XYZ file of C-alpha atoms in Angstrom:
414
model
C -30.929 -118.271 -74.381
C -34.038 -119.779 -72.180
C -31.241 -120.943 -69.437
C -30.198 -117.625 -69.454
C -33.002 -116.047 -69.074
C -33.739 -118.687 -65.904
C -30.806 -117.841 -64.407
C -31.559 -114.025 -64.361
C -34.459 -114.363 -63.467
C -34.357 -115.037 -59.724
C -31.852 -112.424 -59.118
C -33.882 -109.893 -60.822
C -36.285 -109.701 -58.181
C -33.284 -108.661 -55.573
C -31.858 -105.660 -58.140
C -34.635 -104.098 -59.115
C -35.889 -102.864 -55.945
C -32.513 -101.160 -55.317
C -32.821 -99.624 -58.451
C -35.553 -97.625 -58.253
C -34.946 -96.749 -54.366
C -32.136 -95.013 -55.813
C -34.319 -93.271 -58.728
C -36.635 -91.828 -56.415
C -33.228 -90.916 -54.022
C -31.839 -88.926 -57.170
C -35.457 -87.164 -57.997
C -35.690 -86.017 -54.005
C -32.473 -84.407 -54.198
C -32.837 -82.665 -57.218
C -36.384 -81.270 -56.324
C -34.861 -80.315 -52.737
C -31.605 -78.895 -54.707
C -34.393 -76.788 -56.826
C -36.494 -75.529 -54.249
C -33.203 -74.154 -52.246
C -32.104 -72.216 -54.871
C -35.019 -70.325 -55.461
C -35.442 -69.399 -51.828
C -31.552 -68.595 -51.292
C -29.593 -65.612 -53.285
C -26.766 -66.709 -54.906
C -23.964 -65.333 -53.796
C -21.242 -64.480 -56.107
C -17.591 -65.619 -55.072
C -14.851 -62.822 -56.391
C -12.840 -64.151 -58.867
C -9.019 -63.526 -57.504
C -8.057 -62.499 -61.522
C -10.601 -59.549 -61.346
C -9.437 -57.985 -58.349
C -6.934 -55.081 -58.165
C -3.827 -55.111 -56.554
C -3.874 -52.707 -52.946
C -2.456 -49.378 -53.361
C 0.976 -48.868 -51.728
C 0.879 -47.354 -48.581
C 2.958 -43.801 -48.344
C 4.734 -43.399 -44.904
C 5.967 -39.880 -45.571
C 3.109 -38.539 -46.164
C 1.739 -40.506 -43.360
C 4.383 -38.663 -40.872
C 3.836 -35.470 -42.223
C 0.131 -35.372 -41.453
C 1.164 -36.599 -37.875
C 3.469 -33.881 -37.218
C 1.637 -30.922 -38.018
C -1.621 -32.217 -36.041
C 0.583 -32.690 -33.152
C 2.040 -28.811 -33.281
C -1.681 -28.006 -34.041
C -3.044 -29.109 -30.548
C 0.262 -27.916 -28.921
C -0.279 -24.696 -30.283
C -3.741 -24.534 -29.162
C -2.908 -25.827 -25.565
C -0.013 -23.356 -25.693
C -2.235 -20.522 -26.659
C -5.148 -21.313 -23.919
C -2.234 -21.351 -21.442
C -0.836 -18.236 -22.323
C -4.724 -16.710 -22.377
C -5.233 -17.881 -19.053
C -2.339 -18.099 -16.993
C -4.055 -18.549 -13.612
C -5.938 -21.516 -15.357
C -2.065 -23.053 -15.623
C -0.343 -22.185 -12.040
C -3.613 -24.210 -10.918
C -2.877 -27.246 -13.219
C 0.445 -27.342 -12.576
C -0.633 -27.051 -8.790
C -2.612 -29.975 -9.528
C 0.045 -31.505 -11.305
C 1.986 -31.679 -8.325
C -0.301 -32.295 -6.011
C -0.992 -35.720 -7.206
C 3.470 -36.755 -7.510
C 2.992 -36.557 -4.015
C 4.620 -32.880 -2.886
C 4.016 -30.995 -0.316
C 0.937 -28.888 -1.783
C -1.918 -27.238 0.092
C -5.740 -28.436 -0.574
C -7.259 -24.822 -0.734
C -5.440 -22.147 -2.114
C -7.377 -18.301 -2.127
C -7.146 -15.840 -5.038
C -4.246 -13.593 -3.399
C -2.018 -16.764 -3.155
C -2.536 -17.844 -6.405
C -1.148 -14.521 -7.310
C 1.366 -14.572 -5.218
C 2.749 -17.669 -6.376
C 2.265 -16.824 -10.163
C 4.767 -13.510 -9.203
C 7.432 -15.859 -7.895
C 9.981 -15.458 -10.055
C 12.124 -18.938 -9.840
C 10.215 -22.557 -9.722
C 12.091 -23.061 -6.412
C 9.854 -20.270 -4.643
C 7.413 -21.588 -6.064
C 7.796 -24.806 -4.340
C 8.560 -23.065 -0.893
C 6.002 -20.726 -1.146
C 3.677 -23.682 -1.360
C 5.260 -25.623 1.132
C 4.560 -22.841 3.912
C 1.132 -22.477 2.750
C 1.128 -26.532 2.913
C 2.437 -26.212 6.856
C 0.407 -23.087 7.451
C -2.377 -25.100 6.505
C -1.879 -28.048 8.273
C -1.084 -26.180 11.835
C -4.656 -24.920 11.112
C -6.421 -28.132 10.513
C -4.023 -29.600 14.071
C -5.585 -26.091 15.781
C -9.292 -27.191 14.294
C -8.996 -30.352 15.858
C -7.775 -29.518 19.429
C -10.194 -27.058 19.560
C -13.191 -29.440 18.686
C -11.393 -31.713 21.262
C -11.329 -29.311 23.557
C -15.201 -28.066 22.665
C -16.506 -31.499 22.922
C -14.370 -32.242 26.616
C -16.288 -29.021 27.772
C -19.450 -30.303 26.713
C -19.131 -33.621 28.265
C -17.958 -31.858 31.168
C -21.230 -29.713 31.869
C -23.445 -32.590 30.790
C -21.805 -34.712 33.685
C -21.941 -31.674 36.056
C -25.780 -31.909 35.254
C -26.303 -35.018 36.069
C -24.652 -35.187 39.383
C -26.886 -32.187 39.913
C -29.750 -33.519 42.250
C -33.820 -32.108 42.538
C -32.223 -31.046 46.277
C -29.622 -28.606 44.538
C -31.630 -26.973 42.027
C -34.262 -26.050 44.389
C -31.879 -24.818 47.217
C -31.407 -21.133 47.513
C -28.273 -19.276 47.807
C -26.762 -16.204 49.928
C -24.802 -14.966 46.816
C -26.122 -14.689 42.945
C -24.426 -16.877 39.874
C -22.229 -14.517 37.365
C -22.985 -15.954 34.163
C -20.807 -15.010 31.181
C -24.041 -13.294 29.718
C -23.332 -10.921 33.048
C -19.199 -10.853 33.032
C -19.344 -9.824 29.059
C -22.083 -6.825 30.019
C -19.689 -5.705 32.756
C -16.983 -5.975 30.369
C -18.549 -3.664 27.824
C -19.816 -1.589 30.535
C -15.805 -0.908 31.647
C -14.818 -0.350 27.879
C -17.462 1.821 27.603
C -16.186 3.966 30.806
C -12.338 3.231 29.286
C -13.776 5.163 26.182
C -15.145 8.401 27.713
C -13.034 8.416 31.022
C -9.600 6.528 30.186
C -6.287 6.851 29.565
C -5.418 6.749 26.048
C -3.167 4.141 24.504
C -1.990 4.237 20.897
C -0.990 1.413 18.368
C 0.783 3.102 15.330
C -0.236 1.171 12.556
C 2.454 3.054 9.783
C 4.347 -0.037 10.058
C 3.047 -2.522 7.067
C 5.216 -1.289 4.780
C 8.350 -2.797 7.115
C 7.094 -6.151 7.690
C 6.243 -9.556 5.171
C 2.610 -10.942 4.756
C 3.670 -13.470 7.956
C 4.887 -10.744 10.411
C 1.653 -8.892 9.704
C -0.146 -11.926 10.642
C 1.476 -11.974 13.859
C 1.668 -8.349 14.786
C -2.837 -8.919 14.253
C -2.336 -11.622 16.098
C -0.470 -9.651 19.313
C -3.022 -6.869 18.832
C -5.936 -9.533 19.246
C -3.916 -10.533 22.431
C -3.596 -7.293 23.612
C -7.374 -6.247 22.977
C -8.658 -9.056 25.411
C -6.232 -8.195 28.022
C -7.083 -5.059 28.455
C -11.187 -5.413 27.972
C -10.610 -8.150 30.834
C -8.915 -5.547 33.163
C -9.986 -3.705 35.934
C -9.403 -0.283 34.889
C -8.367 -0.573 30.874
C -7.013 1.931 28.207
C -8.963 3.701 25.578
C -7.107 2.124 22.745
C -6.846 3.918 19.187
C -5.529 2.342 16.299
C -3.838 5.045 14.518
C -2.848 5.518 10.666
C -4.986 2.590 9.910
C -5.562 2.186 6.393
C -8.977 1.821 5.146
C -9.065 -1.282 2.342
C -4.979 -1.556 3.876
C -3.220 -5.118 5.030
C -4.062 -4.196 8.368
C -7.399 -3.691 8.112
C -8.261 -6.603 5.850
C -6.763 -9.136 8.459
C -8.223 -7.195 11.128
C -11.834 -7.614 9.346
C -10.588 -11.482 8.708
C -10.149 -11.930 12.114
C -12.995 -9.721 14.115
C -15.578 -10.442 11.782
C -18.571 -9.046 12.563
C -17.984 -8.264 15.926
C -15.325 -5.277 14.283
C -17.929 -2.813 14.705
C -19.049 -3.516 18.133
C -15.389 -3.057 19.463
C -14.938 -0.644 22.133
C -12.300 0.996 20.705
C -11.228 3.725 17.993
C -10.027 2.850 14.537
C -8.786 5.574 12.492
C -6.644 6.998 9.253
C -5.593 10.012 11.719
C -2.064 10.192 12.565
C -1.775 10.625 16.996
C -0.406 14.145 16.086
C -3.511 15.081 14.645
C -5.272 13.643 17.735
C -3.219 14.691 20.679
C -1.168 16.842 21.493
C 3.109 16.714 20.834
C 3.664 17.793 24.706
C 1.468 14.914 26.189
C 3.014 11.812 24.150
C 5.186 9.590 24.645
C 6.672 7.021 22.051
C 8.077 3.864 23.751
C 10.607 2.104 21.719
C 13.476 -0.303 22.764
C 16.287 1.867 20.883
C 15.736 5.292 23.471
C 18.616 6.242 25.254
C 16.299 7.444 27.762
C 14.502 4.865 30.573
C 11.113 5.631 31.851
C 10.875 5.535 35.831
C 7.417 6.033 36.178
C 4.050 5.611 34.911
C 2.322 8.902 34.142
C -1.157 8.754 33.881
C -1.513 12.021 32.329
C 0.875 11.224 29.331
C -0.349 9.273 26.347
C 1.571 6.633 25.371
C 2.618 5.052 21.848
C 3.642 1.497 20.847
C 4.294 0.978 17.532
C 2.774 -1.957 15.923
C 5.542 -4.021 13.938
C 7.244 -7.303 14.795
C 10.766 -7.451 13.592
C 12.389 -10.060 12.615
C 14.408 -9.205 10.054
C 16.495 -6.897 12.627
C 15.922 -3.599 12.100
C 16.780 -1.366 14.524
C 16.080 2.342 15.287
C 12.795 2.411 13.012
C 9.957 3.458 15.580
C 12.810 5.573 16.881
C 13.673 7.411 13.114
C 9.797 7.810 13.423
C 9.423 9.286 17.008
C 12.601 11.829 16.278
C 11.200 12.731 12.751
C 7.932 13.569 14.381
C 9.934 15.162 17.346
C 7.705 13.095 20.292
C 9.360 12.343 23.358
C 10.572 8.714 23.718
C 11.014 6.311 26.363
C 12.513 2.556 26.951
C 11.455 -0.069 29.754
C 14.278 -0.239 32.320
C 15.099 -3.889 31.617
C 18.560 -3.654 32.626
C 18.168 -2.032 35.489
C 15.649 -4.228 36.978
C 16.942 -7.746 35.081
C 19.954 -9.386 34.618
C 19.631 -9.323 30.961
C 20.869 -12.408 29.611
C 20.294 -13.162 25.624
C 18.159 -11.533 23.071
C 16.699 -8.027 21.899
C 14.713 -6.469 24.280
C 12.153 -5.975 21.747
C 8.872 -7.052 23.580
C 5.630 -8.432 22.118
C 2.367 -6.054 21.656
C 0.592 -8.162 24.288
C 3.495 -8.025 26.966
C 3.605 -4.466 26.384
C 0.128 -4.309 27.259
C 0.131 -6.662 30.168
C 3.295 -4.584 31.797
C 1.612 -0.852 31.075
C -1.950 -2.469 32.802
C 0.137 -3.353 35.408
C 2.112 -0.302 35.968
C -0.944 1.488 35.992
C -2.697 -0.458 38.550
C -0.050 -0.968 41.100
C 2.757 1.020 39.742
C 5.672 -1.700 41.041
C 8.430 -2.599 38.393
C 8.801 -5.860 40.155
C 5.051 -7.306 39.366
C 4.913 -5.514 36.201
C 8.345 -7.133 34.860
C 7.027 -10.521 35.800
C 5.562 -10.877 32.734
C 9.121 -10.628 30.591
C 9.777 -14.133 29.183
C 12.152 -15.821 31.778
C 13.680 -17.368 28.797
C 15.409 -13.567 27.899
C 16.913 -12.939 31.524
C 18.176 -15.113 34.475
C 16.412 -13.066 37.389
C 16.362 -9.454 39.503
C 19.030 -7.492 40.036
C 19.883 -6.620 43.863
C 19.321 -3.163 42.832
C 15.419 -3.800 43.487
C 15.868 -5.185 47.114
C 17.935 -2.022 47.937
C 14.899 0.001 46.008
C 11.877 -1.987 48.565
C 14.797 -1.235 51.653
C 14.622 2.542 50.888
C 10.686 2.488 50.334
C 9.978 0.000 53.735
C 12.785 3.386 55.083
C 10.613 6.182 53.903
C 7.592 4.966 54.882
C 8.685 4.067 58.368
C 10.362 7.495 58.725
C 6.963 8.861 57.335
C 4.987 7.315 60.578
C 7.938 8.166 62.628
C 7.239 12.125 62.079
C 3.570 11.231 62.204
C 4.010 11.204 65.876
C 3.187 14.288 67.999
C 6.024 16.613 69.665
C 5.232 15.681 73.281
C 4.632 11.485 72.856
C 6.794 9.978 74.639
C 8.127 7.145 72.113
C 10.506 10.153 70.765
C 13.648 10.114 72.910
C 15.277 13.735 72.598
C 18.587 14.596 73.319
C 19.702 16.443 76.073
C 22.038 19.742 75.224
C-alpha cells in the first residue's frame, strides 16, 4: 500500500492542476450561460405538430373577382369616354401621334370638331393628314420668311456701315420717300378712291358653293387684290357685298386683317349691290356670258363674284346675274388669245390687275399680259390688224387736221 502510495504520488502533482483549471472552466461558463439568459428573451421555436395546415387556395373564385374588376374600370373608362367625347378624338389623336402617323402638333377647336363629324376612320386619317401638310407648308413659309427678315436686316446693317461721316452730312437736290411717306400717300389715294372712285364690287353670296380650303383661297385672292389696287395710281372704291357678319368670310377675313380690318379703306357690308346701286349701271362679269365686253366704261359698276371653283361648276355667277336680271359681260380671251388649255375662269387678283389696267390705259394688249402664259400660246393676228386700223385713224385724223389751202394736199383736177 506505501509503494503505492509513492508511486502516485509524483504524478499527482501533474493532474491536479488540470483538474481544477477545468473546475473553474465549467463554473465560468455556467455563470456566463446565466447571466445571458437573463439579459436575452427566450424565444420560442414553433413546434411543427401545433401548426395548422394552409388553407387551399380557390382559383374560381380567384377569376371571378378578376373579371368583374376588369369590366368595372372598362365601364368607367367607357363611360368618361362617352361623357366627353372631345376628351377621346384628342387621345386617340395622341394615340397616333406617337405610332408615328402623319398627325398635326396643334389642332384648334373647329378642327377638332370637324374631325369628330367625320363619319369613316379613313377621313379621319386624311382629314388629319391635310391639316398635317397644311401645317407644315406653314412652319416652311415661317422659316423663309425669318430667312428672308434676317437677309434684310443684314442687308441695311451692311448698307450702314459702308455709309461714311462724308455721306450723311452731304445734302441732296431731291428728298428720301420713306415707307412712313409711300403708306400716307397710299391712304391718301384710297381715301380719294372712296369719295371720288369708281366702284368695284366683290359678291360675297358665294360660301355656300365652296369647301373650308377654297374659302381660304378665294381670302387669299381678295388679300391679293386689295394691295394691288391700294398700290395703284388711280384705284377702285371696293365694296364687299352680302358679307356676313359672324359668316366664314368674315371670320377669315378678321383672321387675316387683324386689327388693321377697321382701318381698311374700303366698304364691308350685309347689303346686296342692288340695294346699293342701281340695276341700269351694273355690270356682272362672269366667264359663262355669251356676250364679250369691248370696252371699259367708267361710268358702269362692275361685279366679280368672289368664289374659286374647283369642283367645276359652271353657269353659277351667271344663274345669279340672270336671276337678279343685271347685265353681264365676259373678257374677250378668244378674241385676243389663242386659247390653248383650261377654263377661262380667272383669279380675283388677275381680275383686278386686268380691270386697273383697262382703266388706266384702256389697251387689251397690256391688260391681257397678265393672263397666265401657261393657259394660251400667244396673240392672235387679229390685234396687229386692230393697232394697223388705230396707227390708220389717227393718221387720217392729222391728215384732215390740215387746212384747205396747205399745200401738202394734192387735189385732183376735174
Amino acid at each position: 500500500m506505501s509503494v503505492n502510495i509513492t508511486f502516485v504520488r509524483p504524478f499527482a502533482r501533474v493532474l491536479v492542476p488540470f483538474t481544477l483549471h477545468r473546475k473553474r472552466r465549467v463554473l465560468y461558463s455556467t455563470i456566463l450561460q446565466r447571466y445571458m439568459s437573463s439579459k436575452i428573451p427566450a424565444v420560442s421555436c414553433p413546434n411543427k405538430e401545433s401548426t395548422s395546415p394552409p388553407k387551399p387556395l380557390e382559383l374560381d373564385g380567384w377569376k371571378i373577382t378578376m373579371k368583374s374588376n376588369v369590366q368595372e374600370s372598362v365601364s368607367t373608362v367607357s363611360s368618361t369616354k362617352d361623357e366627353d367625347p372631345v376628351a377621346a378624338t384628342r387621345e386617340l389623336i395622341e394615340m397616333w401621334r406617337l405610332l408615328g402617323r402623319e398627325v398635326p402638333e396643334h389642332i384648334s377647336e373647329e378642327e377638332l370638331k370637324t374631325i369628330m363629324e367625320c363619319a369613316s376612320k379613313s377621313s379621319k386619317k386624311k382629314y388629319l393628314k391635310y391639316l398635317y401638310v397644311k401645317e407644315k407648308m406653314k412652319k416652311a413659309k415661317q422659316i423663309k420668311k425669318e430667312i428672308k427678315a434676317a437677309a434684310k436686316e443684314k442687308a441695311k446693317k451692311d448698307q450702314l456701315l459702308e455709309m461714311t461721316m462724308e455721306d450723311k452730312q452731304q445734302d441732296f437736290l431731291f428728298l428720301r420717300l420713306w415707307d412712313r411717306n409711300m403708306d400716307i400717300a397710299m391712304g391718301w389715294k384710297g381715301a380719294q378712291a372712296m369719295q371720288f372712285g369708281q366702284p368695284l364690287v366683290f359678291d360675297m353670296a358665294y360660301d355656300d358653293y365652296m369647301k373650308p380650303k377654297e374659302l381660304q383661297n378665294t381670302v387669299s385672292q381678295l388679300l391679293e387684290s386689295e394691295g394691288w389696287n391700294r398700290r395703284n395710281v388711280d384705284p377702285f372704291h371696293i365694296y364687299f357685298c352680302n358679307l356676313k357678319i359672324d359668316g366664314p368670310f368674315y371670320r377669315e377675313l378678321i383672321k387675316r386683317y387683324g386689327e388693321k380690318w377697321n382701318k381698311l379703306l374700303l366698304t364691308a357690308t350685309e347689303k346686296s349691290h342692288v340695294d346699293l346701286f342701281p340695276k341700269d349701271s351694273v355690270i356682272y362679269l362672269t366667264a359663262d356670258s355669251p356676250n364679250v365686253m369691248t370696252t371699259f366704261k367708267h361710268d358702269k359698276i362692275y361685279i366679280v363674284g368672289s368664289f374659286v371653283d374647283k369642283n367645276q361648276q359652271p353657269g353659277t355667277s351667271l344663274a345669279k346675274a340672270k336671276r337678279l336680271k343685271l347685265a353681264t359681260e365676259c373678257l374677250p380671251l378668244d378674241k385676243y388669245l389663242q386659247w390653248d388649255t383650261g377654263t377661262k375662269n380667272l383669279t380675283l387678283d388677275q381680275m383686278m390687275r386686268i380691270l386697273l389696267c383697262l382703266k388706266n390705259t384702256g389697251s387689251w394688249e397690256e391688260a391681257l399680259k397678265f393672263v397666265p402664259k401657261r393657259k394660251h400660246t400667244g396673240y392672235l393676228e387679229i390685234s396687229q390688224h386692230s393697232q394697223e386700223f388705230v396707227n390708220r385713224v389717227k393718221k387720217s385724223k392729222t391728215f384732215n387736221s390740215f387746212p384747205k389751202g396747205s399745200p401738202n394736199i394734192c387735189t385732183k383736177k376735174k
